Amino acid sequence: MSCDSRSTPQEQLRSDKLHPPAPPMPVINLGHLTIEPEARSRVVEDIARACHDLGYFQVINHGISQSVMDRAVEAASEFFKLPSETKQEFASDDIRRPVRYGTSSKDGTRPARTFLKHYAHPLSEWLQYWPEKPPTYREDMGKISAEVRRVALQLMEAILEGRGLGKDYQHEEFQRGLQLLQVNCYPKEPEGDSAIGLAPHSDHGFLTILLASCSGLEVLDRSSNTWRVVQQPRHALHVHVGDYMEVLSNGRIRTVVHRAVLNPGEARISMASIHSFGMHETVSVAKELVDEQDPERYKESSFSDFLDYLMSNADKKRMSFLESLRI
Ligand code: OGA
Ligand code: NI
């Protein structure tokens, strides 16, 4: 699958016509995080500002080789090309299944998105459930998962440091934390139709790192309340914060609403890696960020509570899980 970061004339048109200019996309050079302290504190500041102002940014020089990224996209693409019966073996409505395949469509006919969701950390626990076909899937997805998780933990430390909580804040919980991989396949946009592949939502964990074969992701820009097209330069990874970042920071960092639109030029593969605490570990507002002027704004909860909420008949259409946590 090709990954062309230049926008096609249609994309250009779409972004010029419907999207007023948004603030520049922050691009963070992660190589600078590990060199001398002065360079590190500048990067930490840049990350903190991006999280506070926008909730999203891109990272380059993250240490994941292009071949590891390309092979993961290729393995995902091969999986979605398998015969339907093979993929259906993973189909389930039970969101607690370790691996789950499914499709969603706008009008109930043509799928707008096909997905495979599975846990990826600790790998030794989950790998046995992953697809065995294509034969490269486990190895190539395993490699990228571990690498992306390394980047996520590095970013989390920088964000916590930037918020004044210190880079080792709840270190053990993050180390033990879960990683959920959502692998998505979107068809090429049908002619004359601007189709939504994935409806607007926010992600539940602290951080999501997204790798995609071409553009299609859009984030809601808060200042203008308009959708912003996210370009996917070949080696960059897109990062946005999720609901738990909003909870932990007591609302100082806000979750990012985003959606996926179909690419007019080609079918698209994306891999969203979601990072959170362990399944039953509770996430609560950092006490350090609470005082009389700034009381606790969110109830504590675990990832398991979130899954229960999704499965329950609670009026989930009316209220997101994050909204249900607001005090
Ligand atoms: C997701 C997601 C965006 C995309 O899987 O949660 O937001 O571009 N994906 O596929
Ligand atoms: Ni998402």
Short mmCIF file of C-alpha atoms and ligand atoms in Angstrom, two decimals:
data_model
loop_
_atom_site.label_atom_id
_atom_site.label_comp_id
_atom_site.label_asym_id
_atom_site.label_seq_id
_atom_site.Cartn_x
_atom_site.Cartn_y
_atom_site.Cartn_z
CA MET A 1 0.00 0.00 0.00
CA SER A 2 1.43 3.36 -0.97
CA CYS A 3 1.63 6.21 1.45
CA ASP A 4 1.73 9.51 -0.30
CA SER A 5 1.91 12.47 2.02
CA ARG A 6 1.16 15.00 -0.73
CA SER A 7 -2.48 15.89 -0.91
CA THR A 8 -4.43 15.11 -4.03
CA PRO A 9 -6.27 17.93 -5.83
CA GLN A 10 -9.56 16.73 -4.28
CA GLU A 11 -8.10 16.85 -0.79
CA GLN A 12 -6.72 20.30 -1.45
CA LEU A 13 -10.10 21.45 -2.62
CA ARG A 14 -11.80 19.91 0.37
CA SER A 15 -9.42 21.49 2.85
CA ASP A 16 -9.47 24.93 1.17
CA LYS A 17 -13.21 25.01 0.77
CA LEU A 18 -14.45 23.58 4.02
CA HIS A 19 -11.64 24.13 6.44
CA PRO A 20 -10.42 27.59 7.39
CA PRO A 21 -6.72 27.72 8.21
CA ALA A 22 -6.03 26.01 11.54
CA PRO A 23 -2.96 26.72 13.70
CA PRO A 24 0.15 24.97 12.38
CA MET A 25 0.43 21.28 13.29
CA PRO A 26 3.08 21.00 16.01
CA VAL A 27 5.81 18.61 14.88
CA ILE A 28 7.88 17.32 17.78
CA ASN A 29 11.36 15.93 17.22
CA LEU A 30 11.53 13.13 19.79
CA GLY A 31 15.26 12.66 19.23
CA HIS A 32 15.70 15.81 21.31
CA LEU A 33 14.05 14.22 24.35
CA THR A 34 17.00 12.04 25.11
CA ILE A 35 19.87 14.48 24.58
CA GLU A 36 21.07 17.12 27.07
CA PRO A 37 18.63 18.44 29.70
CA GLU A 38 18.21 21.84 28.07
CA ALA A 39 17.02 20.40 24.78
CA ARG A 40 14.81 18.00 26.71
CA SER A 41 13.07 20.77 28.63
CA ARG A 42 12.38 22.65 25.39
CA VAL A 43 10.72 19.56 23.89
CA VAL A 44 8.79 18.94 27.11
CA GLU A 45 7.52 22.52 26.93
CA ASP A 46 6.53 22.11 23.27
CA ILE A 47 4.64 18.90 24.09
CA ALA A 48 2.93 20.51 27.10
CA ARG A 49 1.84 23.49 24.99
CA ALA A 50 0.54 21.29 22.17
CA CYS A 51 -1.43 19.17 24.68
CA HIS A 52 -2.90 22.19 26.38
CA ASP A 53 -3.73 24.26 23.27
CA LEU A 54 -4.73 21.56 20.79
CA GLY A 55 -4.57 18.09 22.31
CA TYR A 56 -2.74 16.71 19.28
CA PHE A 57 0.62 16.88 17.55
CA GLN A 58 2.88 14.79 15.34
CA VAL A 59 6.16 13.16 16.24
CA ILE A 60 9.19 12.58 14.05
CA ASN A 61 12.55 10.99 14.82
CA HIS A 62 10.70 8.60 17.12
CA GLY A 63 13.13 5.74 16.55
CA ILE A 64 10.73 3.39 14.75
CA SER A 65 12.23 2.35 11.44
CA GLN A 66 10.32 2.93 8.23
CA SER A 67 10.50 -0.77 7.43
CA VAL A 68 8.83 -1.71 10.73
CA MET A 69 6.06 0.80 9.98
CA ASP A 70 5.65 -0.35 6.37
CA ARG A 71 5.56 -4.03 7.33
CA ALA A 72 2.87 -3.43 9.93
CA VAL A 73 0.69 -1.59 7.40
CA GLU A 74 1.32 -4.37 4.90
CA ALA A 75 0.39 -7.12 7.40
CA ALA A 76 -2.81 -5.27 8.29
CA SER A 77 -3.65 -4.77 4.64
CA GLU A 78 -3.09 -8.49 3.96
CA PHE A 79 -5.35 -9.41 6.85
CA PHE A 80 -8.24 -7.38 5.44
CA LYS A 81 -7.76 -9.03 2.02
CA LEU A 82 -8.38 -12.51 3.51
CA PRO A 83 -11.61 -14.31 2.62
CA SER A 84 -14.56 -13.13 4.63
CA GLU A 85 -15.00 -16.53 6.43
CA THR A 86 -11.46 -16.31 7.82
CA LYS A 87 -12.03 -12.81 9.17
CA GLN A 88 -15.48 -13.68 10.48
CA GLU A 89 -13.89 -16.16 12.89
CA PHE A 90 -12.95 -13.09 14.92
CA ALA A 91 -16.35 -11.42 14.68
CA SER A 92 -18.08 -10.85 18.00
CA ASP A 93 -20.34 -8.39 19.77
CA ASP A 94 -18.59 -9.11 23.03
CA ILE A 95 -16.27 -6.15 23.51
CA ARG A 96 -14.27 -8.02 26.14
CA ARG A 97 -12.97 -10.52 23.59
CA PRO A 98 -9.17 -10.33 23.24
CA VAL A 99 -9.51 -10.00 19.44
CA ARG A 100 -12.53 -8.63 17.66
CA TYR A 101 -13.31 -8.13 13.98
CA GLY A 102 -16.20 -6.07 12.69
CA THR A 103 -17.55 -3.70 10.10
CA SER A 104 -19.55 -0.55 10.26
CA SER A 105 -21.46 1.13 7.49
CA LYS A 106 -23.25 4.39 6.90
CA ASP A 107 -26.35 2.98 5.26
CA GLY A 108 -26.25 -0.66 6.32
CA THR A 109 -24.93 -1.85 2.97
CA ARG A 110 -21.44 -0.89 1.86
CA PRO A 111 -19.00 -1.01 4.82
CA ALA A 112 -17.38 2.35 5.53
CA ARG A 113 -14.88 0.77 7.88
CA THR A 114 -13.69 -2.70 8.72
CA PHE A 115 -11.71 -3.16 11.92
CA LEU A 116 -9.72 -5.59 13.96
CA LYS A 117 -9.23 -4.67 17.62
CA HIS A 118 -6.93 -6.47 19.97
CA TYR A 119 -4.84 -5.98 23.08
CA ALA A 120 -1.11 -5.74 22.57
CA HIS A 121 0.45 -5.45 26.01
CA PRO A 122 1.71 -7.57 27.67
CA LEU A 123 2.40 -9.20 24.34
CA SER A 124 3.15 -12.63 25.84
CA GLU A 125 -0.40 -12.71 27.18
CA TRP A 126 -2.21 -11.64 24.02
CA LEU A 127 -0.17 -12.84 21.05
CA GLN A 128 -1.73 -16.33 21.20
CA TYR A 129 -5.13 -14.82 20.29
CA TRP A 130 -3.96 -12.77 17.33
CA PRO A 131 -4.63 -13.87 13.73
CA GLU A 132 -2.26 -16.47 12.35
CA LYS A 133 -2.99 -15.29 8.84
CA PRO A 134 -1.31 -13.62 7.09
CA PRO A 135 1.74 -15.47 8.47
CA THR A 136 3.59 -12.18 9.03
CA TYR A 137 0.83 -10.67 11.18
CA ARG A 138 1.99 -11.66 14.64
CA GLU A 139 5.63 -10.80 14.12
CA ASP A 140 5.11 -7.52 12.29
CA MET A 141 2.28 -6.25 14.48
CA GLY A 142 4.14 -7.42 17.59
CA LYS A 143 7.17 -5.38 16.57
CA ILE A 144 5.30 -2.17 15.87
CA SER A 145 3.19 -2.53 19.04
CA ALA A 146 6.25 -2.75 21.26
CA GLU A 147 7.89 0.20 19.50
CA VAL A 148 4.79 2.37 19.63
CA ARG A 149 4.38 1.57 23.31
CA ARG A 150 7.94 2.71 23.98
CA VAL A 151 7.11 6.03 22.29
CA ALA A 152 3.83 6.33 24.22
CA LEU A 153 5.57 5.86 27.58
CA GLN A 154 8.21 8.41 26.61
CA LEU A 155 5.52 10.90 25.65
CA MET A 156 3.54 10.24 28.80
CA GLU A 157 6.62 11.00 30.92
CA ALA A 158 7.14 14.25 29.01
CA ILE A 159 3.50 15.26 29.41
CA LEU A 160 3.52 14.54 33.16
CA GLU A 161 6.76 16.48 33.51
CA GLY A 162 5.28 19.36 31.52
CA ARG A 163 2.26 19.45 33.83
CA GLY A 164 4.54 19.71 36.84
CA LEU A 165 3.71 16.23 38.16
CA GLY A 166 7.19 14.85 37.44
CA LYS A 167 8.07 12.29 34.79
CA ASP A 168 7.78 9.34 37.18
CA TYR A 169 4.26 10.19 38.30
CA GLN A 170 2.29 6.90 38.63
CA HIS A 171 5.18 5.23 36.85
CA GLU A 172 4.24 1.70 37.88
CA GLU A 173 0.64 2.08 36.70
CA PHE A 174 1.78 3.30 33.28
CA GLN A 175 4.34 0.49 33.05
CA ARG A 176 1.67 -2.09 33.83
CA GLY A 177 -0.82 -0.29 31.62
CA LEU A 178 -2.75 -1.80 28.75
CA GLN A 179 -2.33 -1.17 25.05
CA LEU A 180 -5.24 -1.65 22.69
CA LEU A 181 -4.62 -1.74 18.96
CA GLN A 182 -7.44 -0.72 16.63
CA VAL A 183 -6.52 -1.66 13.10
CA ASN A 184 -8.85 -0.06 10.57
CA CYS A 185 -9.40 -0.54 6.86
CA TYR A 186 -11.36 2.07 4.91
CA PRO A 187 -12.43 1.72 1.28
CA LYS A 188 -11.59 4.40 -1.26
CA GLU A 189 -14.16 7.19 -1.22
CA PRO A 190 -16.93 6.52 -3.73
CA GLU A 191 -17.10 9.14 -6.47
CA GLY A 192 -19.33 12.11 -5.80
CA ASP A 193 -19.77 11.13 -2.17
CA SER A 194 -17.90 12.51 0.78
CA ALA A 195 -18.26 9.60 3.13
CA ILE A 196 -17.48 9.37 6.81
CA GLY A 197 -15.49 6.24 7.63
CA LEU A 198 -15.61 6.60 11.40
CA ALA A 199 -18.03 8.91 13.22
CA PRO A 200 -16.80 11.66 15.57
CA HIS A 201 -15.64 10.34 18.95
CA SER A 202 -12.86 10.69 21.50
CA ASP A 203 -10.58 7.83 22.51
CA HIS A 204 -10.78 6.47 25.98
CA GLY A 205 -7.16 6.04 27.13
CA PHE A 206 -4.53 8.65 27.99
CA LEU A 207 -2.87 8.75 24.59
CA THR A 208 -3.52 7.46 21.10
CA ILE A 209 -0.74 7.07 18.57
CA LEU A 210 -1.91 6.71 15.00
CA LEU A 211 -0.05 5.33 12.03
CA ALA A 212 -1.85 5.50 8.67
CA SER A 213 -1.11 4.66 5.06
CA CYS A 214 -2.50 7.98 3.79
CA SER A 215 -4.62 10.89 5.01
CA GLY A 216 -8.21 10.51 6.24
CA LEU A 217 -8.05 11.50 9.90
CA GLU A 218 -9.68 14.78 10.90
CA VAL A 219 -9.50 16.42 14.32
CA LEU A 220 -11.95 18.96 15.66
CA ASP A 221 -10.16 22.27 16.02
CA ARG A 222 -11.42 23.89 19.22
CA SER A 223 -10.69 27.49 18.37
CA SER A 224 -12.74 27.45 15.15
CA ASN A 225 -14.96 24.41 15.88
CA THR A 226 -14.17 23.04 12.41
CA TRP A 227 -12.68 19.80 11.18
CA ARG A 228 -9.01 19.88 10.42
CA VAL A 229 -7.50 17.47 7.89
CA VAL A 230 -4.47 15.72 9.36
CA GLN A 231 -1.78 15.11 6.76
CA GLN A 232 0.18 11.91 7.33
CA PRO A 233 3.80 12.54 6.31
CA ARG A 234 5.42 9.20 5.59
CA HIS A 235 7.53 8.82 8.69
CA ALA A 236 5.50 10.88 11.17
CA LEU A 237 3.13 9.48 13.80
CA HIS A 238 0.05 11.37 14.85
CA VAL A 239 -0.61 11.65 18.58
CA HIS A 240 -3.72 12.83 20.37
CA VAL A 241 -4.84 12.76 23.96
CA GLY A 242 -7.81 10.79 25.19
CA ASP A 243 -10.46 10.97 27.90
CA TYR A 244 -8.18 9.79 30.71
CA MET A 245 -5.74 12.62 30.07
CA GLU A 246 -8.63 14.99 30.70
CA VAL A 247 -9.51 13.15 33.93
CA LEU A 248 -5.93 12.97 35.26
CA SER A 249 -5.23 16.64 34.49
CA ASN A 250 -8.58 17.70 36.00
CA GLY A 251 -9.60 19.20 32.67
CA ARG A 252 -6.42 21.21 32.03
CA ILE A 253 -5.75 18.98 29.03
CA ARG A 254 -8.90 18.21 27.08
CA THR A 255 -9.74 15.10 25.10
CA VAL A 256 -9.71 15.38 21.30
CA VAL A 257 -12.77 14.72 19.17
CA HIS A 258 -11.79 13.21 15.84
CA ARG A 259 -13.24 11.25 12.92
CA ALA A 260 -12.05 9.47 9.78
CA VAL A 261 -13.19 10.32 6.26
CA LEU A 262 -12.65 8.11 3.25
CA ASN A 263 -9.66 9.01 1.12
CA PRO A 264 -10.65 9.90 -2.46
CA GLY A 265 -7.42 8.51 -3.89
CA GLU A 266 -7.03 5.09 -2.30
CA ALA A 267 -8.19 2.57 0.29
CA ARG A 268 -6.65 3.34 3.65
CA ILE A 269 -5.17 1.39 6.54
CA SER A 270 -4.79 2.97 9.96
CA MET A 271 -3.58 1.64 13.28
CA ALA A 272 -4.62 3.46 16.41
CA SER A 273 -2.69 2.38 19.49
CA ILE A 274 -4.50 3.32 22.69
CA HIS A 275 -2.63 3.48 26.00
CA SER A 276 -4.20 3.30 29.41
CA PHE A 277 -3.76 1.89 32.91
CA GLY A 278 -4.41 -1.81 33.46
CA MET A 279 -7.95 -3.12 33.07
CA HIS A 280 -8.94 -2.78 36.74
CA GLU A 281 -6.64 0.04 37.81
CA THR A 282 -8.52 3.22 38.64
CA VAL A 283 -7.65 6.54 37.05
CA SER A 284 -8.48 9.60 39.09
CA VAL A 285 -7.76 13.31 39.06
CA ALA A 286 -4.17 14.07 40.17
CA LYS A 287 -4.55 15.34 43.74
CA GLU A 288 -1.69 17.75 43.07
CA LEU A 289 -3.94 19.60 40.62
CA VAL A 290 -6.83 20.02 43.04
CA ASP A 291 -7.36 22.84 45.53
CA GLU A 292 -10.17 25.03 46.82
CA GLN A 293 -10.35 27.10 43.66
CA ASP A 294 -9.99 24.07 41.48
CA PRO A 295 -12.02 21.19 42.92
CA GLU A 296 -11.98 17.67 41.54
CA ARG A 297 -14.04 17.66 38.34
CA TYR A 298 -14.17 13.92 37.47
CA LYS A 299 -15.06 10.68 39.21
CA GLU A 300 -12.51 7.89 39.24
CA SER A 301 -12.94 4.85 36.99
CA SER A 302 -11.10 1.96 35.37
CA PHE A 303 -10.91 0.72 31.78
CA SER A 304 -13.14 -2.12 32.87
CA ASP A 305 -15.77 0.39 34.04
CA PHE A 306 -15.57 1.96 30.59
CA LEU A 307 -16.21 -1.39 28.89
CA ASP A 308 -19.13 -2.02 31.26
CA TYR A 309 -20.54 1.37 30.35
CA LEU A 310 -20.31 0.59 26.64
CA MET A 311 -22.07 -2.73 27.16
CA SER A 312 -24.71 -1.49 29.51
CA ASN A 313 -27.96 -0.07 28.34
CA ALA A 314 -27.02 3.25 29.88
CA ASP A 315 -28.04 5.99 27.54
CA LYS A 316 -24.71 5.90 25.80
CA LYS A 317 -25.98 7.69 22.72
CA ARG A 318 -26.85 10.71 24.82
CA MET A 319 -23.84 10.74 27.07
CA SER A 320 -20.26 9.66 26.48
CA PHE A 321 -18.41 7.81 29.25
CA LEU A 322 -16.33 10.92 29.88
CA GLU A 323 -19.46 13.01 30.32
CA SER A 324 -20.76 10.43 32.78
CA LEU A 325 -17.60 10.96 34.87
CA ARG A 326 -17.98 14.73 35.13
CA ILE A 327 -18.83 15.91 38.64
C1 OGA B 1 -9.84 5.03 16.10
C2 OGA B 1 -9.64 6.20 15.21
C3 OGA B 1 -8.87 7.17 13.16
C4 OGA B 1 -8.41 6.74 11.80
O1 OGA B 1 -9.58 3.90 15.66
O2 OGA B 1 -10.24 5.25 17.26
O3 OGA B 1 -9.98 7.28 15.61
O4 OGA B 1 -7.89 7.61 11.10
N1 OGA B 1 -9.11 6.03 14.00
O5 OGA B 1 -8.57 5.58 11.45
NI NI B 2 -10.32 7.30 17.70
#
